[in-house]
Amino acid sequence: MKAVLLAFAALFSSAFAFADIKVVYHLSEGIPQASRAVNNIRNHLAADPKAKIVVVTHGLGIDFLLDGATNQMEQAFSGAVSDLVGKGVEFRVCNNTLVSRKISADKVLMEAKVVPSGVAEVARLQAREGYVYLRP
Amino acid sequence: MKAVLLAFAALFSSAFAFADIKVVYHLSEGIPQASRAVNNIRNHLAADPKAKIVVVTHGLGIDFLLDGATNQMEQAFSGAVSDLVGKGVEFRVCNNTLVSRKISADKVLMEAKVVPSGVAEVARLQAREGYVYLRP
Amino acid sequence: MKAVLLAFAALFSSAFAFADIKVVYHLSEGIPQASRAVNNIRNHLAADPKAKIVVVTHGLGIDFLLDGATNQMEQAFSGAVSDLVGKGVEFRVCNNTLVSRKISADKVLMEAKVVPSGVAEVARLQAREGYVYLRP
């Protein structure tokens, strides 16, 4: 029975081995982390163009997704975000953060989607949708 | 055979989709990270009341679980910890850290449990008990 | 059918429960994080000697794997790295980082292996090889 299970497990694993890799990037630190993340994601997609990447942000992690946000070199983030969206990357912003920081949802870039809770979303993507975790 | 496997995989996944989500929060940085984590966990449970959360601490991450610990606003952590324990959250403290920092286990809040190694616990919960990872 | 699936799932899980735990340590911050990681990994292996640990580095995370690198107390990292390699730990360095920081691959310690992308490697180990994640 154990041999059958192991054989099945091997087949089962190989059936999954062809699915595209899904990765949740977890951001909560602010602009420097966001700059690293943008760079990391570009490199990630260059190495694995089929990777599905969702960026979940809360706390200070949402700052680069607000209207007019710039990096440490005063360059707008919006272009980089649009470019990544064009490559299939999704951006999600925590509503709890918007409420507690008194930021209107209008300030969030159109390309990003507001979710009820950033941390619950990070867990849900892993537990329910097969994403793996990466904190840039 | 592949079709059968894929069908089975789908059923297998859906069988699991109803299990509650289990999340390990990994803390090793100190009081500011602990303050964020307490807030994150409250929001997490508000969004997903059935989530099972275990907080594993080592290094400076254990500080908020020591007797008399206060946050950056001089507020005691013990009340927040008790409150979360009442909601099913578990707190674990690394014994290697206690030994290397020469802290007596007596100083650890009663609500927290000492485990031999924090990092091994973070890995074990994911590999053996189906937890997903989150670093606040 | 659901009962059969759940029974199978239980057996399936138990078949896997005996596999050694595999952990990817993700480093991108620099020397202080590397010092913590070396210490964490020693404690991890003391608690679970069969754990398979792969350390994936990019950004400033690669610094401790360059020739002549020392920790905050001016001690060379190379001895600690060799020691961990002797215990089965593997070290991987991101080639994108080498290129963008204009560091020759010759500078990387012989015990470390260069991979095309650090972030893609962190995701691949989790999604394809059953590793769990830990950020020290």
mmCIF file of C-alpha atoms in Angstrom:
data_model
loop_
_atom_site.group_PDB
_atom_site.id
_atom_site.type_symbol
_atom_site.label_atom_id
_atom_site.label_comp_id
_atom_site.label_asym_id
_atom_site.label_seq_id
_atom_site.Cartn_x
_atom_site.Cartn_y
_atom_site.Cartn_z
ATOM 1 C CA MET A 1 0.000 0.000 0.000
ATOM 2 C CA LYS A 2 2.799 2.374 0.883
ATOM 3 C CA ALA A 3 4.512 1.626 -2.441
ATOM 4 C CA VAL A 4 1.299 2.394 -4.284
ATOM 5 C CA LEU A 5 0.942 5.648 -2.399
ATOM 6 C CA LEU A 6 4.503 6.677 -3.117
ATOM 7 C CA ALA A 7 4.086 5.829 -6.787
ATOM 8 C CA PHE A 8 0.891 7.819 -6.862
ATOM 9 C CA ALA A 9 2.539 10.672 -5.029
ATOM 10 C CA ALA A 10 5.285 10.764 -7.647
ATOM 11 C CA LEU A 11 2.750 10.828 -10.467
ATOM 12 C CA PHE A 12 0.667 13.387 -8.637
ATOM 13 C CA SER A 13 3.686 15.628 -8.155
ATOM 14 C CA SER A 14 4.721 15.313 -11.780
ATOM 15 C CA ALA A 15 1.207 16.198 -12.915
ATOM 16 C CA PHE A 16 1.645 19.457 -11.041
ATOM 17 C CA ALA A 17 5.196 20.069 -12.126
ATOM 18 C CA PHE A 18 3.971 21.574 -15.369
ATOM 19 C CA ALA A 19 1.732 24.190 -13.799
ATOM 20 C CA ASP A 20 3.145 27.701 -13.923
ATOM 21 C CA ILE A 21 4.781 28.902 -10.713
ATOM 22 C CA LYS A 22 2.666 31.377 -8.730
ATOM 23 C CA VAL A 23 4.356 33.745 -6.299
ATOM 24 C CA VAL A 24 3.026 36.236 -3.793
ATOM 25 C CA TYR A 25 5.397 39.150 -3.138
ATOM 26 C CA HIS A 26 4.637 40.518 0.325
ATOM 27 C CA LEU A 27 5.377 44.233 0.856
ATOM 28 C CA SER A 28 4.840 46.182 4.068
ATOM 29 C CA GLU A 29 7.976 48.293 4.542
ATOM 30 C CA GLY A 30 7.816 51.352 2.300
ATOM 31 C CA ILE A 31 9.512 52.880 -0.717
ATOM 32 C CA PRO A 32 12.991 51.272 -0.485
ATOM 33 C CA GLN A 33 11.446 47.791 -0.302
ATOM 34 C CA ALA A 34 9.108 48.670 -3.184
ATOM 35 C CA SER A 35 12.050 49.750 -5.338
ATOM 36 C CA ARG A 36 13.816 46.477 -4.630
ATOM 37 C CA ALA A 37 10.614 44.587 -5.364
ATOM 38 C CA VAL A 38 10.104 46.225 -8.775
ATOM 39 C CA ASN A 39 13.651 45.279 -9.686
ATOM 40 C CA ASN A 40 13.267 41.755 -8.263
ATOM 41 C CA ILE A 41 10.052 41.183 -10.214
ATOM 42 C CA ARG A 42 11.632 42.317 -13.479
ATOM 43 C CA ASN A 43 14.477 39.868 -12.919
ATOM 44 C CA HIS A 44 12.038 37.169 -11.859
ATOM 45 C CA LEU A 45 10.000 37.492 -15.053
ATOM 46 C CA ALA A 46 13.134 37.636 -17.189
ATOM 47 C CA ALA A 47 14.226 34.310 -15.666
ATOM 48 C CA ASP A 48 10.737 32.762 -15.655
ATOM 49 C CA PRO A 49 8.378 34.605 -18.032
ATOM 50 C CA LYS A 50 5.489 32.282 -17.185
ATOM 51 C CA ALA A 51 5.598 33.030 -13.457
ATOM 52 C CA LYS A 52 2.337 34.477 -12.133
ATOM 53 C CA ILE A 53 3.167 37.215 -9.634
ATOM 54 C CA VAL A 54 0.756 38.929 -7.253
ATOM 55 C CA VAL A 55 2.082 41.778 -5.099
ATOM 56 C CA VAL A 56 0.169 42.172 -1.826
ATOM 57 C CA THR A 57 0.777 45.366 0.118
ATOM 58 C CA HIS A 58 -0.225 46.714 3.518
ATOM 59 C CA GLY A 59 1.146 49.183 6.052
ATOM 60 C CA LEU A 60 3.869 51.340 4.502
ATOM 61 C CA GLY A 61 4.027 48.790 1.709
ATOM 62 C CA ILE A 62 1.140 50.508 -0.088
ATOM 63 C CA ASP A 63 2.954 53.836 -0.533
ATOM 64 C CA PHE A 64 4.359 53.158 -3.988
ATOM 65 C CA LEU A 65 0.843 52.401 -5.245
ATOM 66 C CA LEU A 66 -0.517 55.830 -4.328
ATOM 67 C CA ASP A 67 -0.951 58.635 -6.869
ATOM 68 C CA GLY A 68 2.256 60.552 -7.448
ATOM 69 C CA ALA A 69 4.532 58.143 -5.586
ATOM 70 C CA THR A 70 8.201 58.376 -6.482
ATOM 71 C CA ASN A 71 11.244 56.301 -5.642
ATOM 72 C CA GLN A 72 14.382 57.458 -3.844
ATOM 73 C CA MET A 73 15.567 58.998 -7.098
ATOM 74 C CA GLU A 74 12.347 61.022 -7.529
ATOM 75 C CA GLN A 75 11.173 58.824 -10.402
ATOM 76 C CA ALA A 76 7.461 58.042 -10.587
ATOM 77 C CA PHE A 77 6.466 54.485 -9.766
ATOM 78 C CA SER A 78 3.380 54.573 -11.984
ATOM 79 C CA GLY A 79 5.259 53.758 -15.181
ATOM 80 C CA ALA A 80 6.997 50.751 -13.652
ATOM 81 C CA VAL A 81 3.709 49.525 -12.195
ATOM 82 C CA SER A 82 1.904 49.857 -15.548
ATOM 83 C CA ASP A 83 4.741 48.063 -17.262
ATOM 84 C CA LEU A 84 4.540 45.137 -14.819
ATOM 85 C CA VAL A 85 0.748 45.012 -15.078
ATOM 86 C CA GLY A 86 1.259 44.681 -18.827
ATOM 87 C CA LYS A 87 3.333 41.578 -18.087
ATOM 88 C CA GLY A 88 0.556 40.028 -15.996
ATOM 89 C CA VAL A 89 1.624 41.150 -12.526
ATOM 90 C CA GLU A 90 -1.230 42.056 -10.150
ATOM 91 C CA PHE A 91 -1.080 44.600 -7.327
ATOM 92 C CA ARG A 92 -3.320 44.477 -4.258
ATOM 93 C CA VAL A 93 -3.715 47.083 -1.500
ATOM 94 C CA CYS A 94 -5.011 46.426 2.035
ATOM 95 C CA ASN A 95 -8.234 48.242 2.893
ATOM 96 C CA ASN A 96 -7.483 48.070 6.628
ATOM 97 C CA THR A 97 -4.390 50.129 5.910
ATOM 98 C CA LEU A 98 -6.357 52.703 3.909
ATOM 99 C CA VAL A 99 -8.819 53.058 6.788
ATOM 100 C CA SER A 100 -6.274 53.236 9.592
ATOM 101 C CA ARG A 101 -4.050 55.645 7.679
ATOM 102 C CA LYS A 102 -7.078 57.683 6.539
ATOM 103 C CA ILE A 103 -6.137 57.385 2.872
ATOM 104 C CA SER A 104 -8.947 57.567 0.326
ATOM 105 C CA ALA A 105 -9.199 54.627 -2.073
ATOM 106 C CA ASP A 106 -9.219 57.278 -4.830
ATOM 107 C CA LYS A 107 -5.524 57.788 -4.180
ATOM 108 C CA VAL A 108 -4.688 54.209 -5.137
ATOM 109 C CA LEU A 109 -3.380 53.723 -8.689
ATOM 110 C CA MET A 110 -6.055 52.401 -11.031
ATOM 111 C CA GLU A 111 -3.924 49.347 -11.791
ATOM 112 C CA ALA A 112 -4.111 48.165 -8.181
ATOM 113 C CA LYS A 113 -7.048 46.412 -6.550
ATOM 114 C CA VAL A 114 -8.160 47.015 -2.963
ATOM 115 C CA VAL A 115 -8.639 43.861 -0.831
ATOM 116 C CA PRO A 116 -10.175 43.753 2.667
ATOM 117 C CA SER A 117 -7.013 42.583 4.481
ATOM 118 C CA GLY A 118 -3.457 42.375 3.165
ATOM 119 C CA VAL A 119 -2.267 39.721 5.602
ATOM 120 C CA ALA A 120 -5.351 37.547 5.092
ATOM 121 C CA GLU A 121 -4.783 37.841 1.339
ATOM 122 C CA VAL A 122 -1.134 36.750 1.654
ATOM 123 C CA ALA A 123 -2.288 33.670 3.589
ATOM 124 C CA ARG A 124 -5.240 32.933 1.297
ATOM 125 C CA LEU A 125 -3.148 33.001 -1.871
ATOM 126 C CA GLN A 126 -0.775 30.439 -0.354
ATOM 127 C CA ALA A 127 -3.364 28.197 1.311
ATOM 128 C CA ARG A 128 -6.072 28.297 -1.342
ATOM 129 C CA GLU A 129 -4.444 29.155 -4.659
ATOM 130 C CA GLY A 130 -1.068 27.446 -4.548
ATOM 131 C CA TYR A 131 1.097 30.535 -4.385
ATOM 132 C CA VAL A 132 4.561 30.414 -2.842
ATOM 133 C CA TYR A 133 5.864 33.232 -0.650
ATOM 134 C CA LEU A 134 8.587 35.771 -1.206
ATOM 135 C CA ARG A 135 9.382 38.818 0.864
ATOM 136 C CA PRO A 136 11.608 41.218 -1.089
ATOM 137 C CA MET B 1 -4.030 8.335 -16.937
ATOM 138 C CA LYS B 2 -2.994 11.983 -16.883
ATOM 139 C CA ALA B 3 -6.632 13.066 -17.169
ATOM 140 C CA VAL B 4 -7.525 10.831 -14.244
ATOM 141 C CA LEU B 5 -4.711 12.298 -12.211
ATOM 142 C CA LEU B 6 -5.709 15.835 -12.997
ATOM 143 C CA ALA B 7 -9.335 15.095 -12.135
ATOM 144 C CA PHE B 8 -8.200 13.523 -8.908
ATOM 145 C CA ALA B 9 -5.916 16.453 -8.187
ATOM 146 C CA ALA B 10 -8.826 18.835 -8.597
ATOM 147 C CA LEU B 11 -10.988 16.787 -6.240
ATOM 148 C CA PHE B 12 -8.112 16.409 -3.822
ATOM 149 C CA SER B 13 -7.542 20.161 -3.799
ATOM 150 C CA SER B 14 -11.218 20.887 -3.307
ATOM 151 C CA ALA B 15 -11.390 18.423 -0.431
ATOM 152 C CA PHE B 16 -8.731 20.524 1.260
ATOM 153 C CA ALA B 17 -10.191 23.863 0.270
ATOM 154 C CA PHE B 18 -12.598 23.676 3.178
ATOM 155 C CA ALA B 19 -9.947 23.226 5.852
ATOM 156 C CA ASP B 20 -9.255 26.346 7.886
ATOM 157 C CA ILE B 21 -6.201 28.337 6.841
ATOM 158 C CA LYS B 22 -3.189 27.922 9.148
ATOM 159 C CA VAL B 23 -0.530 30.632 9.249
ATOM 160 C CA VAL B 24 2.812 30.881 10.998
ATOM 161 C CA TYR B 25 3.838 34.458 11.809
ATOM 162 C CA HIS B 26 7.644 34.575 12.042
ATOM 163 C CA LEU B 27 9.101 37.228 14.373
ATOM 164 C CA SER B 28 12.782 37.837 15.003
ATOM 165 C CA GLU B 29 13.254 41.611 14.898
ATOM 166 C CA GLY B 30 12.114 43.163 18.165
ATOM 167 C CA ILE B 31 9.412 45.439 19.548
ATOM 168 C CA PRO B 32 8.485 47.464 16.425
ATOM 169 C CA GLN B 33 7.917 44.250 14.441
ATOM 170 C CA ALA B 34 5.924 42.792 17.361
ATOM 171 C CA SER B 35 3.667 45.866 17.454
ATOM 172 C CA ARG B 36 3.008 45.530 13.736
ATOM 173 C CA ALA B 37 2.376 41.805 14.171
ATOM 174 C CA VAL B 38 -0.223 42.298 16.921
ATOM 175 C CA ASN B 39 -2.042 44.738 14.678
ATOM 176 C CA ASN B 40 -1.706 42.484 11.625
ATOM 177 C CA ILE B 41 -3.065 39.483 13.526
ATOM 178 C CA ARG B 42 -6.086 41.428 14.761
ATOM 179 C CA ASN B 43 -6.851 42.471 11.191
ATOM 180 C CA HIS B 44 -6.189 38.950 9.956
ATOM 181 C CA LEU B 45 -8.688 37.431 12.392
ATOM 182 C CA ALA B 46 -11.246 40.132 11.648
ATOM 183 C CA ALA B 47 -11.026 39.220 7.950
ATOM 184 C CA ASP B 48 -10.823 35.452 8.536
ATOM 185 C CA PRO B 49 -12.021 34.509 12.029
ATOM 186 C CA LYS B 50 -11.365 30.813 11.420
ATOM 187 C CA ALA B 51 -7.664 31.291 10.616
ATOM 188 C CA LYS B 52 -5.370 29.366 12.947
ATOM 189 C CA ILE B 53 -2.364 31.557 13.766
ATOM 190 C CA VAL B 54 0.841 30.474 15.488
ATOM 191 C CA VAL B 55 3.444 33.140 16.260
ATOM 192 C CA VAL B 56 6.983 31.748 16.395
ATOM 193 C CA THR B 57 9.641 33.993 17.886
ATOM 194 C CA HIS B 58 13.419 33.894 18.237
ATOM 195 C CA GLY B 59 16.256 36.395 18.565
ATOM 196 C CA LEU B 60 14.934 39.850 19.388
ATOM 197 C CA GLY B 61 11.522 38.593 18.311
ATOM 198 C CA ILE B 62 10.910 37.135 21.781
ATOM 199 C CA ASP B 63 11.132 40.488 23.596
ATOM 200 C CA PHE B 64 7.423 41.300 23.575
ATOM 201 C CA LEU B 65 6.708 37.945 25.238
ATOM 202 C CA LEU B 66 8.864 38.687 28.295
ATOM 203 C CA ASP B 67 7.393 39.874 31.605
ATOM 204 C CA GLY B 68 6.824 43.612 31.677
ATOM 205 C CA ALA B 69 7.401 44.165 27.952
ATOM 206 C CA THR B 70 5.924 47.373 26.581
ATOM 207 C CA ASN B 71 5.505 48.767 23.079
ATOM 208 C CA GLN B 72 6.932 52.016 21.729
ATOM 209 C CA MET B 73 4.126 53.887 23.500
ATOM 210 C CA GLU B 74 4.934 52.316 26.878
ATOM 211 C CA GLN B 75 1.827 50.126 26.758
ATOM 212 C CA ALA B 76 2.129 46.599 28.153
ATOM 213 C CA PHE B 77 2.015 43.784 25.593
ATOM 214 C CA SER B 78 0.575 41.266 28.043
ATOM 215 C CA GLY B 79 -3.029 42.400 27.591
ATOM 216 C CA ALA B 80 -2.832 42.199 23.791
ATOM 217 C CA VAL B 81 -1.204 38.776 24.016
ATOM 218 C CA SER B 82 -3.883 37.448 26.386
ATOM 219 C CA ASP B 83 -6.574 38.826 24.141
ATOM 220 C CA LEU B 84 -5.127 37.065 21.079
ATOM 221 C CA VAL B 85 -4.667 33.820 23.034
ATOM 222 C CA GLY B 86 -8.366 34.087 23.853
ATOM 223 C CA LYS B 87 -9.008 34.114 20.093
ATOM 224 C CA GLY B 88 -6.973 30.932 19.568
ATOM 225 C CA VAL B 89 -3.584 32.433 18.650
ATOM 226 C CA GLU B 90 -0.559 30.541 19.994
ATOM 227 C CA PHE B 91 2.812 32.050 20.874
ATOM 228 C CA ARG B 92 6.075 30.115 20.863
ATOM 229 C CA VAL B 93 9.501 31.197 22.111
ATOM 230 C CA CYS B 94 12.856 29.751 21.001
ATOM 231 C CA ASN B 95 14.816 28.054 23.772
ATOM 232 C CA ASN B 96 18.122 28.565 21.921
ATOM 233 C CA THR B 97 17.472 32.295 22.196
ATOM 234 C CA LEU B 98 16.754 32.061 25.937
ATOM 235 C CA VAL B 99 20.020 30.186 26.465
ATOM 236 C CA SER B 100 22.196 32.406 24.284
ATOM 237 C CA ARG B 101 20.721 35.611 25.708
ATOM 238 C CA LYS B 102 20.842 34.183 29.254
ATOM 239 C CA ILE B 103 17.133 34.805 29.846
ATOM 240 C CA SER B 104 15.354 32.566 32.326
ATOM 241 C CA ALA B 105 12.280 30.750 31.018
ATOM 242 C CA ASP B 106 10.515 32.206 34.080
ATOM 243 C CA LYS B 107 10.539 35.571 32.355
ATOM 244 C CA VAL B 108 8.422 34.308 29.456
ATOM 245 C CA LEU B 109 4.706 35.149 29.656
ATOM 246 C CA MET B 110 2.636 32.203 30.841
ATOM 247 C CA GLU B 111 0.598 32.313 27.631
ATOM 248 C CA ALA B 112 3.660 31.492 25.516
ATOM 249 C CA LYS B 113 5.220 28.067 25.081
ATOM 250 C CA VAL B 114 8.969 27.465 24.857
ATOM 251 C CA VAL B 115 10.103 25.318 21.889
ATOM 252 C CA PRO B 116 13.637 23.951 21.342
ATOM 253 C CA SER B 117 14.380 25.952 18.176
ATOM 254 C CA GLY B 118 12.398 28.804 16.653
ATOM 255 C CA VAL B 119 13.664 28.345 13.098
ATOM 256 C CA ALA B 120 13.127 24.570 13.166
ATOM 257 C CA GLU B 121 9.585 25.224 14.447
ATOM 258 C CA VAL B 122 8.856 27.662 11.592
ATOM 259 C CA ALA B 123 9.956 25.002 9.098
ATOM 260 C CA ARG B 124 8.172 22.135 10.860
ATOM 261 C CA LEU B 125 4.828 23.933 10.963
ATOM 262 C CA GLN B 126 5.007 24.506 7.205
ATOM 263 C CA ALA B 127 6.396 21.109 6.189
ATOM 264 C CA ARG B 128 4.459 18.903 8.601
ATOM 265 C CA GLU B 129 1.318 20.753 9.629
ATOM 266 C CA GLY B 130 0.251 22.633 6.500
ATOM 267 C CA TYR B 131 0.912 26.153 7.749
ATOM 268 C CA VAL B 132 1.655 28.962 5.322
ATOM 269 C CA TYR B 133 4.289 31.586 6.069
ATOM 270 C CA LEU B 134 4.010 35.263 6.854
ATOM 271 C CA ARG B 135 6.711 37.591 8.075
ATOM 272 C CA PRO B 136 5.163 40.761 9.516
ATOM 273 C CA MET C 1 -16.513 9.914 -2.366
ATOM 274 C CA LYS C 2 -15.534 12.728 -0.044
ATOM 275 C CA ALA C 3 -14.804 10.227 2.731
ATOM 276 C CA VAL C 4 -12.589 8.234 0.380
ATOM 277 C CA LEU C 5 -10.763 11.372 -0.636
ATOM 278 C CA LEU C 6 -10.218 12.464 2.921
ATOM 279 C CA ALA C 7 -8.971 8.992 3.868
ATOM 280 C CA PHE C 8 -6.649 9.057 0.891
ATOM 281 C CA ALA C 9 -5.523 12.559 1.760
ATOM 282 C CA ALA C 10 -4.635 11.398 5.255
ATOM 283 C CA LEU C 11 -2.641 8.456 3.932
ATOM 284 C CA PHE C 12 -1.056 10.653 1.303
ATOM 285 C CA SER C 13 0.004 13.172 3.941
ATOM 286 C CA SER C 14 1.408 10.467 6.201
ATOM 287 C CA ALA C 15 3.413 9.017 3.310
ATOM 288 C CA PHE C 16 5.044 12.428 3.031
ATOM 289 C CA ALA C 17 5.439 13.011 6.724
ATOM 290 C CA PHE C 18 8.571 10.903 6.735
ATOM 291 C CA ALA C 19 10.403 12.885 4.088
ATOM 292 C CA ASP C 20 13.136 15.146 5.435
ATOM 293 C CA ILE C 21 12.166 18.790 5.808
ATOM 294 C CA LYS C 22 13.627 21.071 3.118
ATOM 295 C CA VAL C 23 14.029 24.780 3.807
ATOM 296 C CA VAL C 24 15.079 27.712 1.660
ATOM 297 C CA TYR C 25 16.709 30.523 3.626
ATOM 298 C CA HIS C 26 16.217 33.762 1.682
ATOM 299 C CA LEU C 27 18.913 36.429 2.169
ATOM 300 C CA SER C 28 18.985 39.849 0.526
ATOM 301 C CA GLU C 29 19.899 42.319 3.276
ATOM 302 C CA GLY C 30 23.650 42.206 3.905
ATOM 303 C CA ILE C 31 26.145 41.200 6.580
ATOM 304 C CA PRO C 32 24.008 41.524 9.745
ATOM 305 C CA GLN C 33 21.302 39.305 8.247
ATOM 306 C CA ALA C 34 23.985 36.833 7.089
ATOM 307 C CA SER C 35 25.423 36.627 10.618
ATOM 308 C CA ARG C 36 21.985 35.907 12.009
ATOM 309 C CA ALA C 37 21.391 33.335 9.272
ATOM 310 C CA VAL C 38 24.606 31.425 10.022
ATOM 311 C CA ASN C 39 23.612 31.252 13.660
ATOM 312 C CA ASN C 40 20.001 30.312 12.800
ATOM 313 C CA ILE C 41 21.142 27.523 10.488
ATOM 314 C CA ARG C 42 23.465 26.062 13.131
ATOM 315 C CA ASN C 43 20.577 26.002 15.608
ATOM 316 C CA HIS C 44 18.246 24.625 12.946
ATOM 317 C CA LEU C 45 20.563 21.700 12.183
ATOM 318 C CA ALA C 46 21.167 21.054 15.880
ATOM 319 C CA ALA C 47 17.398 20.733 16.379
ATOM 320 C CA ASP C 48 16.770 18.854 13.116
ATOM 321 C CA PRO C 49 19.999 17.307 11.752
ATOM 322 C CA LYS C 50 18.182 15.833 8.738
ATOM 323 C CA ALA C 51 16.860 19.181 7.515
ATOM 324 C CA LYS C 52 18.009 20.022 3.996
ATOM 325 C CA ILE C 53 18.877 23.725 3.863
ATOM 326 C CA VAL C 54 19.542 25.802 0.758
ATOM 327 C CA VAL C 55 20.561 29.438 1.219
ATOM 328 C CA VAL C 56 19.570 31.638 -1.745
ATOM 329 C CA THR C 57 21.132 35.093 -1.888
ATOM 330 C CA HIS C 58 20.697 38.197 -4.024
ATOM 331 C CA GLY C 59 21.179 41.942 -3.652
ATOM 332 C CA LEU C 60 23.258 42.732 -0.575
ATOM 333 C CA GLY C 61 22.545 39.191 0.587
ATOM 334 C CA ILE C 62 25.450 37.870 -1.484
ATOM 335 C CA ASP C 63 28.109 39.889 0.378
ATOM 336 C CA PHE C 64 29.051 37.230 2.928
ATOM 337 C CA LEU C 65 29.756 34.780 0.091
ATOM 338 C CA LEU C 66 32.412 36.988 -1.526
ATOM 339 C CA ASP C 67 36.136 36.414 -1.017
ATOM 340 C CA GLY C 68 37.441 37.979 2.158
ATOM 341 C CA ALA C 69 34.012 38.776 3.631
ATOM 342 C CA THR C 70 33.959 39.301 7.393
ATOM 343 C CA ASN C 71 31.195 39.736 9.933
ATOM 344 C CA GLN C 72 30.641 42.714 12.232
ATOM 345 C CA MET C 73 33.404 41.370 14.504
ATOM 346 C CA GLU C 74 35.927 41.183 11.645
ATOM 347 C CA GLN C 75 35.774 37.379 11.557
ATOM 348 C CA ALA C 76 35.938 35.695 8.155
ATOM 349 C CA PHE C 77 32.711 34.080 6.937
ATOM 350 C CA SER C 78 34.534 31.478 4.846
ATOM 351 C CA GLY C 79 35.123 29.102 7.755
ATOM 352 C CA ALA C 80 31.493 29.173 8.839
ATOM 353 C CA VAL C 81 30.369 28.647 5.251
ATOM 354 C CA SER C 82 32.713 25.666 4.754
ATOM 355 C CA ASP C 83 31.535 24.190 8.017
ATOM 356 C CA LEU C 84 27.876 24.446 6.984
ATOM 357 C CA VAL C 85 28.640 23.025 3.520
ATOM 358 C CA GLY C 86 30.196 20.071 5.350
ATOM 359 C CA LYS C 87 26.824 19.567 7.019
ATOM 360 C CA GLY C 88 24.982 19.528 3.696
ATOM 361 C CA VAL C 89 23.943 23.168 3.441
ATOM 362 C CA GLU C 90 24.031 24.659 -0.078
ATOM 363 C CA PHE C 91 24.657 28.302 -0.947
ATOM 364 C CA ARG C 92 23.413 29.962 -4.129
ATOM 365 C CA VAL C 93 24.250 33.420 -5.499
ATOM 366 C CA CYS C 94 22.138 35.433 -7.960
ATOM 367 C CA ASN C 95 23.832 36.140 -11.279
ATOM 368 C CA ASN C 96 21.621 39.189 -11.908
ATOM 369 C CA THR C 97 23.127 40.692 -8.773
ATOM 370 C CA LEU C 98 26.676 39.938 -9.907
ATOM 371 C CA VAL C 99 25.973 41.637 -13.241
ATOM 372 C CA SER C 100 24.181 44.690 -11.855
ATOM 373 C CA ARG C 101 26.761 45.205 -9.108
ATOM 374 C CA LYS C 102 29.631 44.511 -11.549
ATOM 375 C CA ILE C 103 31.097 41.765 -9.340
ATOM 376 C CA SER C 104 33.096 39.031 -11.069
ATOM 377 C CA ALA C 105 31.920 35.460 -10.429
ATOM 378 C CA ASP C 106 35.553 34.780 -9.474
ATOM 379 C CA LYS C 107 34.938 36.675 -6.246
ATOM 380 C CA VAL C 108 32.260 34.210 -5.116
ATOM 381 C CA LEU C 109 33.422 31.565 -2.620
ATOM 382 C CA MET C 110 34.048 28.205 -4.283
ATOM 383 C CA GLU C 111 31.457 26.568 -2.018
ATOM 384 C CA ALA C 112 28.652 28.693 -3.481
ATOM 385 C CA LYS C 113 26.927 28.116 -6.805
ATOM 386 C CA VAL C 114 25.817 30.908 -9.127
ATOM 387 C CA VAL C 115 22.169 30.693 -10.321
ATOM 388 C CA PRO C 116 20.556 32.905 -13.005
ATOM 389 C CA SER C 117 18.055 34.635 -10.691
ATOM 390 C CA GLY C 118 17.873 34.556 -6.907
ATOM 391 C CA VAL C 119 14.173 35.364 -6.652
ATOM 392 C CA ALA C 120 13.207 32.854 -9.340
ATOM 393 C CA GLU C 121 15.281 30.243 -7.477
ATOM 394 C CA VAL C 122 13.495 30.988 -4.172
ATOM 395 C CA ALA C 123 10.151 30.461 -5.924
ATOM 396 C CA ARG C 124 11.282 27.380 -7.873
ATOM 397 C CA LEU C 125 12.554 25.571 -4.771
ATOM 398 C CA GLN C 126 9.182 26.055 -3.098
ATOM 399 C CA ALA C 127 6.943 25.366 -6.096
ATOM 400 C CA ARG C 128 8.905 22.536 -7.679
ATOM 401 C CA GLU C 129 11.035 20.903 -4.987
ATOM 402 C CA GLY C 130 8.895 21.043 -1.853
ATOM 403 C CA TYR C 131 10.977 23.533 0.094
ATOM 404 C CA VAL C 132 9.406 25.714 2.782
ATOM 405 C CA TYR C 133 10.389 29.360 3.205
ATOM 406 C CA LEU C 134 12.269 31.133 5.942
ATOM 407 C CA ARG C 135 13.599 34.679 5.923
ATOM 408 C CA PRO C 136 16.199 35.121 8.696
#
